Structures are given as C-alpha cells and as structure tokens.
PDB file of C-alpha atoms in Angstrom:
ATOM      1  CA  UNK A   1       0.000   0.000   0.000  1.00  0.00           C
ATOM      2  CA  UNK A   2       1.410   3.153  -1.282  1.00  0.00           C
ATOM      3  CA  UNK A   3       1.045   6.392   1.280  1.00  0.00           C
ATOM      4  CA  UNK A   4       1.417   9.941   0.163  1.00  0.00           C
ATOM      5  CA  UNK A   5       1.172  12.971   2.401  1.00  0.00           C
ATOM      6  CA  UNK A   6       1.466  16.779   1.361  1.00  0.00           C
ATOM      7  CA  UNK A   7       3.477  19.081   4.141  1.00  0.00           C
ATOM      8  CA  UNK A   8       4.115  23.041   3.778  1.00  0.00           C
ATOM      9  CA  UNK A   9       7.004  23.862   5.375  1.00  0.00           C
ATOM     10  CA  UNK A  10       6.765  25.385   8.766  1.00  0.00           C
ATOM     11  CA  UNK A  11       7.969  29.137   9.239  1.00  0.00           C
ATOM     12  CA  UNK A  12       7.111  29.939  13.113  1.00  0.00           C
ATOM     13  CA  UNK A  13       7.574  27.809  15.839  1.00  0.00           C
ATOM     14  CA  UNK A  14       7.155  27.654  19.581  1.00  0.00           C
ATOM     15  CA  UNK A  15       3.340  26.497  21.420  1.00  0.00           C
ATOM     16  CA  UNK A  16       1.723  29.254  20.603  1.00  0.00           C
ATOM     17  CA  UNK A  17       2.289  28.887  17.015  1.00  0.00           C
ATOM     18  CA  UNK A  18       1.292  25.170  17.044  1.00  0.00           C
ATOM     19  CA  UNK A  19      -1.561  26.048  18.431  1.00  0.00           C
ATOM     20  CA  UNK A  20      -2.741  28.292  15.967  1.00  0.00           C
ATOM     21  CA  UNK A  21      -1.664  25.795  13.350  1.00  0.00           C
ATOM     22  CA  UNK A  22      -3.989  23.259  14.842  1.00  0.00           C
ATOM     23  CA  UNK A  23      -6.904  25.598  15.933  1.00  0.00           C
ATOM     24  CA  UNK A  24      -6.377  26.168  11.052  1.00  0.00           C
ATOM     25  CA  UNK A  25      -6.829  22.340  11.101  1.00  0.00           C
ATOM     26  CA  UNK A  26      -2.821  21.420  10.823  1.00  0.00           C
ATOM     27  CA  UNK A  27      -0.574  19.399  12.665  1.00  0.00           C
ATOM     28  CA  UNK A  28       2.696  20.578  13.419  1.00  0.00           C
ATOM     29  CA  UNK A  29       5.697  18.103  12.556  1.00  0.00           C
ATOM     30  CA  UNK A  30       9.315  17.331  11.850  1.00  0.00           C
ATOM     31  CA  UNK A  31      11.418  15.655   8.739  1.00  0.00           C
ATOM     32  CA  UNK A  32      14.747  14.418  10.075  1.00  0.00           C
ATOM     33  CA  UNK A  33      17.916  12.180   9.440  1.00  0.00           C
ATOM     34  CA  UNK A  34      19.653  10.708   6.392  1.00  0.00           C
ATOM     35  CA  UNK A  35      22.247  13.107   7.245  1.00  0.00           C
ATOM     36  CA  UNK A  36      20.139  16.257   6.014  1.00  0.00           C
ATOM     37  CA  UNK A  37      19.225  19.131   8.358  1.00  0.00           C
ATOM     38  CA  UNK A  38      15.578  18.779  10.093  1.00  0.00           C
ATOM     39  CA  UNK A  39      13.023  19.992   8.848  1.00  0.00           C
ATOM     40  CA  UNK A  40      10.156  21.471  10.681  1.00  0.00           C
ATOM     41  CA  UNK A  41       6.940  21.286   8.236  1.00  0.00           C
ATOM     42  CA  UNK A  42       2.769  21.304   9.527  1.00  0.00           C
ATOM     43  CA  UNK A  43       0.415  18.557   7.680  1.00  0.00           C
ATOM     44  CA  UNK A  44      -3.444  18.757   7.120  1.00  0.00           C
ATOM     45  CA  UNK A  45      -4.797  17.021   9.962  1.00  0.00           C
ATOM     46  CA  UNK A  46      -7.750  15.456   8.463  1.00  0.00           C
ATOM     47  CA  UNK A  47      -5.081  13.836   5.884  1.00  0.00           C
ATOM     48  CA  UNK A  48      -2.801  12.183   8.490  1.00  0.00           C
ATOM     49  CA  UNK A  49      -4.750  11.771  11.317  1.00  0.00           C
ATOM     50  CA  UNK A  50      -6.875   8.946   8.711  1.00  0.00           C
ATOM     51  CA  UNK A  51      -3.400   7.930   7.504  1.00  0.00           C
ATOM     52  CA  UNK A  52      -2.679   7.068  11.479  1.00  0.00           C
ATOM     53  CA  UNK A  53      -5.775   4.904  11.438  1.00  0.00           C
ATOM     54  CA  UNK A  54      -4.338   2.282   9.238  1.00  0.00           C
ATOM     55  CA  UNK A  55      -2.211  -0.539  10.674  1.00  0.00           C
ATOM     56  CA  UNK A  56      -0.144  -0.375   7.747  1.00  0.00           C
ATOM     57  CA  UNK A  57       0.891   3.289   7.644  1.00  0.00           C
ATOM     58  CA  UNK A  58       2.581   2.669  10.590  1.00  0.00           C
ATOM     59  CA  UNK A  59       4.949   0.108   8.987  1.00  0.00           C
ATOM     60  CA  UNK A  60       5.375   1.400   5.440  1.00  0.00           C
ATOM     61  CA  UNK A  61       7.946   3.515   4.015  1.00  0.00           C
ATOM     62  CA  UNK A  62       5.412   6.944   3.104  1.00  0.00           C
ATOM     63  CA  UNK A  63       6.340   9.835   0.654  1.00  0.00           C
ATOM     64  CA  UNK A  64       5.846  12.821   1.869  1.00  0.00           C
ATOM     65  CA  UNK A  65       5.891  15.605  -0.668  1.00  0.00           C
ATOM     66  CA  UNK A  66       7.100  19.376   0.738  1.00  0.00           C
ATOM     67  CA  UNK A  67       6.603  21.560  -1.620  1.00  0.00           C
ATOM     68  CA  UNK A  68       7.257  19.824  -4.807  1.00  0.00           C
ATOM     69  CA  UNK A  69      10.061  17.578  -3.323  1.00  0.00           C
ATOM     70  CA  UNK A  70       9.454  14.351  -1.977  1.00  0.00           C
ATOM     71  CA  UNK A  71      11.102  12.260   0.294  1.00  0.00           C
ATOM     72  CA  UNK A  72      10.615   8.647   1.806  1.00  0.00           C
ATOM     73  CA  UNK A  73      10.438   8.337   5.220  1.00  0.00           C
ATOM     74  CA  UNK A  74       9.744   6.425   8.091  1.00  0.00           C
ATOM     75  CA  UNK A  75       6.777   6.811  11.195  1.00  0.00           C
ATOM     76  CA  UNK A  76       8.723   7.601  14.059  1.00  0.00           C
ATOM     77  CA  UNK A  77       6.589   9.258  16.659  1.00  0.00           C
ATOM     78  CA  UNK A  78       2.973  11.044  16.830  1.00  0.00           C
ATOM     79  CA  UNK A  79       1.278  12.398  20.118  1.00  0.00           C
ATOM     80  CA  UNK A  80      -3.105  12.552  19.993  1.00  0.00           C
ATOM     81  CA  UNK A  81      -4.927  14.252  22.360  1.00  0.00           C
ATOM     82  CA  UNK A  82      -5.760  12.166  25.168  1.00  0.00           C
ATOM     83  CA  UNK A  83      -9.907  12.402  24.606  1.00  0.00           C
ATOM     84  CA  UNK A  84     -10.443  14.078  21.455  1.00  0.00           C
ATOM     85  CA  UNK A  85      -9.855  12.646  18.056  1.00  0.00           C
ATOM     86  CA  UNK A  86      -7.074  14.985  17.610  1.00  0.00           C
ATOM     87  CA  UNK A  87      -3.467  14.472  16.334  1.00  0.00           C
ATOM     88  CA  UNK A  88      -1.132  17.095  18.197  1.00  0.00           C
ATOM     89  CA  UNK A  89       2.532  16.040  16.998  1.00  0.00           C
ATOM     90  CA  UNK A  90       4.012  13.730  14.506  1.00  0.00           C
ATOM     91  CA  UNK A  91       7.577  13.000  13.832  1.00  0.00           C
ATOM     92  CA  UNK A  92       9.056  11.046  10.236  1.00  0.00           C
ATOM     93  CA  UNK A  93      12.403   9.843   9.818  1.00  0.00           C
ATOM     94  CA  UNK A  94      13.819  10.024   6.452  1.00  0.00           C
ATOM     95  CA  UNK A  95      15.295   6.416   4.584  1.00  0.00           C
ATOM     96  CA  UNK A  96      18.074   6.046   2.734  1.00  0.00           C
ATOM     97  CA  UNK A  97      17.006   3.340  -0.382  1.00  0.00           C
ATOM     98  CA  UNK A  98      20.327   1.877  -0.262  1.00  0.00           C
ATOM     99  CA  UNK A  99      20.673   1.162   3.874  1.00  0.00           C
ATOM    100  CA  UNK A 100      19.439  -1.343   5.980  1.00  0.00           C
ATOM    101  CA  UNK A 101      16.770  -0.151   8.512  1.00  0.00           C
ATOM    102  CA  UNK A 102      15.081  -1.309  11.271  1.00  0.00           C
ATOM    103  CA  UNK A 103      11.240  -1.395  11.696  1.00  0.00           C
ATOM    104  CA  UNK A 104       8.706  -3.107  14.050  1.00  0.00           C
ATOM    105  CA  UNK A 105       5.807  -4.756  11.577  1.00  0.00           C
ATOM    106  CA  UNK A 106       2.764  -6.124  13.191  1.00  0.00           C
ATOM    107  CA  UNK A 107       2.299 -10.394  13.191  1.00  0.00           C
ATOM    108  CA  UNK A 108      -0.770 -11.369  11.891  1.00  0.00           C
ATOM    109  CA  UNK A 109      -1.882 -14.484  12.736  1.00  0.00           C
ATOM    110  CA  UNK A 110      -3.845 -17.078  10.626  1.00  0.00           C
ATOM    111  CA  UNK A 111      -5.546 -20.688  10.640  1.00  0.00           C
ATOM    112  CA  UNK A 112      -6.213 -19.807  14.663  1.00  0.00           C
ATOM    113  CA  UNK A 113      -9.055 -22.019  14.097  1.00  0.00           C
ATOM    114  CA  UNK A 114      -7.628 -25.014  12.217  1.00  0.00           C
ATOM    115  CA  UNK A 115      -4.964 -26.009  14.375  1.00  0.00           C
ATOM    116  CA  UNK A 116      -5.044 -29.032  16.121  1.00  0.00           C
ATOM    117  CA  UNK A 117      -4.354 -28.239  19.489  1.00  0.00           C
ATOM    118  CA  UNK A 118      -7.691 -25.435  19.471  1.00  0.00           C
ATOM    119  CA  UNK A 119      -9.731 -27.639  17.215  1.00  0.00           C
ATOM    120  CA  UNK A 120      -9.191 -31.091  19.038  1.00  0.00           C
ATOM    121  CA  UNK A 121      -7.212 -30.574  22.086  1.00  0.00           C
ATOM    122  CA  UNK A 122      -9.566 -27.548  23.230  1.00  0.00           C
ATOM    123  CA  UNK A 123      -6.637 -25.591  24.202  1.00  0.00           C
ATOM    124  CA  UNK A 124      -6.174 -21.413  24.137  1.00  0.00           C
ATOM    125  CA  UNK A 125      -4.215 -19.843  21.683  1.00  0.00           C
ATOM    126  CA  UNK A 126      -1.916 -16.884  23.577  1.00  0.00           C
ATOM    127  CA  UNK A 127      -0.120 -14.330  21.486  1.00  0.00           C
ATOM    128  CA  UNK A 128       3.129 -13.927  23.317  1.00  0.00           C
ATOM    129  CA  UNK A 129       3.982 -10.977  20.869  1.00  0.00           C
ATOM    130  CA  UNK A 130       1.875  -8.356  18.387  1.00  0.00           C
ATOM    131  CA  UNK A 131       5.158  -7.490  16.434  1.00  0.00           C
ATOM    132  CA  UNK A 132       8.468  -8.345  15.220  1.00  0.00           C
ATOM    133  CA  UNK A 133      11.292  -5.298  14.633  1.00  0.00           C
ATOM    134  CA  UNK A 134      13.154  -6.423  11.608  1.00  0.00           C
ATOM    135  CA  UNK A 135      16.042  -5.284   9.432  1.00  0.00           C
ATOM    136  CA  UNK A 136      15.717  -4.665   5.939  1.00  0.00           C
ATOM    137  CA  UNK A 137      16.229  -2.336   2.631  1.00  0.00           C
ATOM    138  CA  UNK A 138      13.262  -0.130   2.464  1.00  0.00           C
ATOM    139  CA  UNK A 139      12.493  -1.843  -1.194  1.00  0.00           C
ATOM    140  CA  UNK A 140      12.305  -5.144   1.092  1.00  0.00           C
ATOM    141  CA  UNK A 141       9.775  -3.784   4.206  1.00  0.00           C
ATOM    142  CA  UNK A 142       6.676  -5.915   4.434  1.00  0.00           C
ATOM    143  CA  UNK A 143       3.367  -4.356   6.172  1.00  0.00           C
ATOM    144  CA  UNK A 144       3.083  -7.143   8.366  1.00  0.00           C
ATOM    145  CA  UNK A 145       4.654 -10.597   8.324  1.00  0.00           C
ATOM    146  CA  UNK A 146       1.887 -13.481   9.013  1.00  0.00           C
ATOM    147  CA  UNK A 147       2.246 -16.576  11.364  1.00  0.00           C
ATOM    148  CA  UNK A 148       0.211 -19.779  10.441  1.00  0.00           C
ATOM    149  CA  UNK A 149      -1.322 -21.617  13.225  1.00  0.00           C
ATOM    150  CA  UNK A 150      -2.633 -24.491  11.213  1.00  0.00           C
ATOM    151  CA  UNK A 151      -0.301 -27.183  12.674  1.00  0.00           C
ATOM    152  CA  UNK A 152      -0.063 -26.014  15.458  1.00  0.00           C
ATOM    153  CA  UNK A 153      -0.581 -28.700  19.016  1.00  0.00           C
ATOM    154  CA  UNK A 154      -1.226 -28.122  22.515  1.00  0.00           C
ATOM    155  CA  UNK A 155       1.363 -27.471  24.547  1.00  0.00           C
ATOM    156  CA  UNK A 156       3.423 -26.058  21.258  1.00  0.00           C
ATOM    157  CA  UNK A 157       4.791 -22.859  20.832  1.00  0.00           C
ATOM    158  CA  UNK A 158       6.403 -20.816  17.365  1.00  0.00           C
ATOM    159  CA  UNK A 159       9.383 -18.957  18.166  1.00  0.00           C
ATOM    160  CA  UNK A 160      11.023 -16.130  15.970  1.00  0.00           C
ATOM    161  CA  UNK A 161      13.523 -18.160  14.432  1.00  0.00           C
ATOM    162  CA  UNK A 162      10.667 -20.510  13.039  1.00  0.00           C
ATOM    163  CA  UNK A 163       8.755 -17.720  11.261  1.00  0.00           C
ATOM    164  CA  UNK A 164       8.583 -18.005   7.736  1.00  0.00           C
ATOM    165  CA  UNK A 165      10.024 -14.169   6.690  1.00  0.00           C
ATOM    166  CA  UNK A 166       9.759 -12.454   2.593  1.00  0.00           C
ATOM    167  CA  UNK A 167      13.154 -12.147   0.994  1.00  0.00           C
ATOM    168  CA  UNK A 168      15.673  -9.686   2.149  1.00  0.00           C
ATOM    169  CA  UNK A 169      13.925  -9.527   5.463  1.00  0.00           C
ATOM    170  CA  UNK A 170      15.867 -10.597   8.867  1.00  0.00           C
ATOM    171  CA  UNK A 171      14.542 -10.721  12.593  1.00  0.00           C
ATOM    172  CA  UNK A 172      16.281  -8.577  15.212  1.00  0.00           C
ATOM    173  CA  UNK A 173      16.850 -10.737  17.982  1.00  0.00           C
ATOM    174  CA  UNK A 174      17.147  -9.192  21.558  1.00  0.00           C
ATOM    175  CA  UNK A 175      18.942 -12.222  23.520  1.00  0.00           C
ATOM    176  CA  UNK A 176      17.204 -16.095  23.150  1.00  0.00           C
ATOM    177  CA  UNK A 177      14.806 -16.988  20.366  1.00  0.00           C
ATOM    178  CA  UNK A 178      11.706 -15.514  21.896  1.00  0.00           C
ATOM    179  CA  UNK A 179       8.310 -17.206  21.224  1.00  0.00           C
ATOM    180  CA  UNK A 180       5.850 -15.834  19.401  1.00  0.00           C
ATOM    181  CA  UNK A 181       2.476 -17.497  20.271  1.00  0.00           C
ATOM    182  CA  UNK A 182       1.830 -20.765  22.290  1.00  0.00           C
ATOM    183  CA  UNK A 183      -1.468 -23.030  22.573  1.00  0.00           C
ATOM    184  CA  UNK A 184      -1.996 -23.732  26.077  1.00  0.00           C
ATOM    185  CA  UNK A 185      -3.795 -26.979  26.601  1.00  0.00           C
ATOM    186  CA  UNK A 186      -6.670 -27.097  28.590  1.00  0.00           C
ATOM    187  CA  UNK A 187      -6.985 -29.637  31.439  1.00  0.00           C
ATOM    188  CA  UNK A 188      -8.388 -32.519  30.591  1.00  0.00           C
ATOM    189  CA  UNK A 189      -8.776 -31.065  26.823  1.00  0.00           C
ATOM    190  CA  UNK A 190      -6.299 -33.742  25.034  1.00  0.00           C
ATOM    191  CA  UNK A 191      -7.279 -36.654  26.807  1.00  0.00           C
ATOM    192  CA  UNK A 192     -11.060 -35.835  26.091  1.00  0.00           C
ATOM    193  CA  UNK A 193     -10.363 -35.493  22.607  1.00  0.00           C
ATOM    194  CA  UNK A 194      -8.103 -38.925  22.833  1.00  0.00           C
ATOM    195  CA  UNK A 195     -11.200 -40.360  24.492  1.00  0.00           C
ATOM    196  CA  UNK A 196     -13.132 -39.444  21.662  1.00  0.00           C
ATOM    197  CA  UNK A 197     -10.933 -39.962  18.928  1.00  0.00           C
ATOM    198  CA  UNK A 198     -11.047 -44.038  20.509  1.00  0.00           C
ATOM    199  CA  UNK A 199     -14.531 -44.197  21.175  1.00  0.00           C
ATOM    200  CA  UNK A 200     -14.640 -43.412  17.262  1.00  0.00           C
TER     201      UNK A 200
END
C-alpha cells in the first residue's frame, strides 16, 4: 500500500504557534535524518490523522511531498490528544534506499481455528507478541509478516527463528529466540479429545 502525504514547510515555531496551526486544522511536525538538516513542516490534519488509522501506515515507508520535493520516510513518533480525536505532533524519519533499517511490523496471525491443538485438544491460543522489529532495505519492508497456526498442538509454541520471513527480510533478535504465540492446553482437553478420537 502506497502512502502519500502533502506538508508546507513550517515558518514559526514555539506552542503558541502550534496552536494556531492546529486551531487552522494542521498538525505541526518534523522531517529528520539521512544526514540532512531537520526539517520542521505542519500537515493537514484530516489527511494524516486517517493515515494514522491504518495498521499499515505505521509500517510502510510513506512519501511525503514538501513543496514539490518528496522524500521517503519512516513513522517515528505522533502524540493525539488524550480524549479528542485529535493528532497534536508527529515525527518522520527520512530512509536512505540503499541502507538497511530497522522497523517493528505487526504479526498477523492465521488458521487460529484449524490447528489441532484449538480444534481437538480444546486448548487457548496466547499471542506472546503483536510485532516483530526487523532489518531490511526499504524496497524489502513488508506491512506485516503473518504466522500460520494451522499445525499447530497443545502445549506447542512458534518462536522467531521458526517464522517463515519475505526475501531480504531478517529478525532482530534481543537475547534467546523468543516465542511468538503458544497453545496452552486445557486440562483434561487432550485426553477428552483422545477419548473421543477411541470411542470413534
């Protein structure tokens, strides 16, 4: 999915100005990294603040356009008013098409229903994690990377190093393989099923 925002670049700054901006419907922002100066820019808010909405504008590497020039760039940061539908703050970090970088993708996980240890063991499906940071090109960054349950057993668990990832895309690991999701079987849940399976 392709994401496009339009920014103005940002003249006066300090509270007061950013709340003017956002009393004219803009959200105040910055551009930084890639070894270019920051740049401080505003954004219509009704634009971005649906952008936010979607899981995979989060992950994605967006183009934002200022003023004729665009540049890709990463989700970094974003503050919302703590009641109101309201985006106060939102910060991008540009990407650099020919370095690695590293981004947290959400898991998605499929088949919850077909696998053996829900469907016959009666046991709980527990998702020991919601996302996986990764290291990739930009070219390379997937909007989510998806887990398949289907074989999974009671009393099993996937770990990171058993997830099936695209090309060109590598976990970041952060000490010992960490599991992802686990069934937990229920008491009494595979022998019932065994008992039933026999009875047969």
């Amino acid at each position: 999915m392709q994401f496009v925002l339009n920014a103005q670049k940002r003249t006066l700054q300090g509270s007061s100005a950013s709340r003017r901006l956002r009393r004219a419907g803009k959200v105040p922002g910055i551009i930084y990294g890639a070894g270019q100066a920051p740049e401080v820019v505003e954004f219509d808010h009704n634009q971005l603040y649906q952008g936010l909405r979607k899981e995979a504008f989060h992950s994605s590497v967006l183009t934002i356009e200022v003023e004729g020039q665009k540049q890709q760039v990463l989700l970094r940061d974003f503050q919302v008013h703590a009641y109101r539908p309201l985006c106060l703050h939102v910060d991008f970090q540009r990407v650099d098409a020919n370095q690695k970088l590293h981004q947290k993708v959400p898991l998605h996980f499929v088949n919850q229903d077909l696998a053996p240890g829900v469907k016959l063991g009666g046991g709980q499906i527990a998702h020991v994690m919601s996302e996986l940071e990764i290291s990739c090109l930009p070219a390379d960054l997937p909007e989510f990377i998806e887990v398949d349950l289907k074989d999974m057993k009671a009393g099993e668990s996937i770990h990171v190093s058993q997830l099936k990832l695209p090309k060109g895309v590598t976990a970041v690991v952060h000490g010992d393989d960490q599991a992802v999701v686990s069934c937990i079987a229920k008491k009494g849940g595979a022998a019932a099923a065994e008992g039933e399976e026999a009875a047969a």
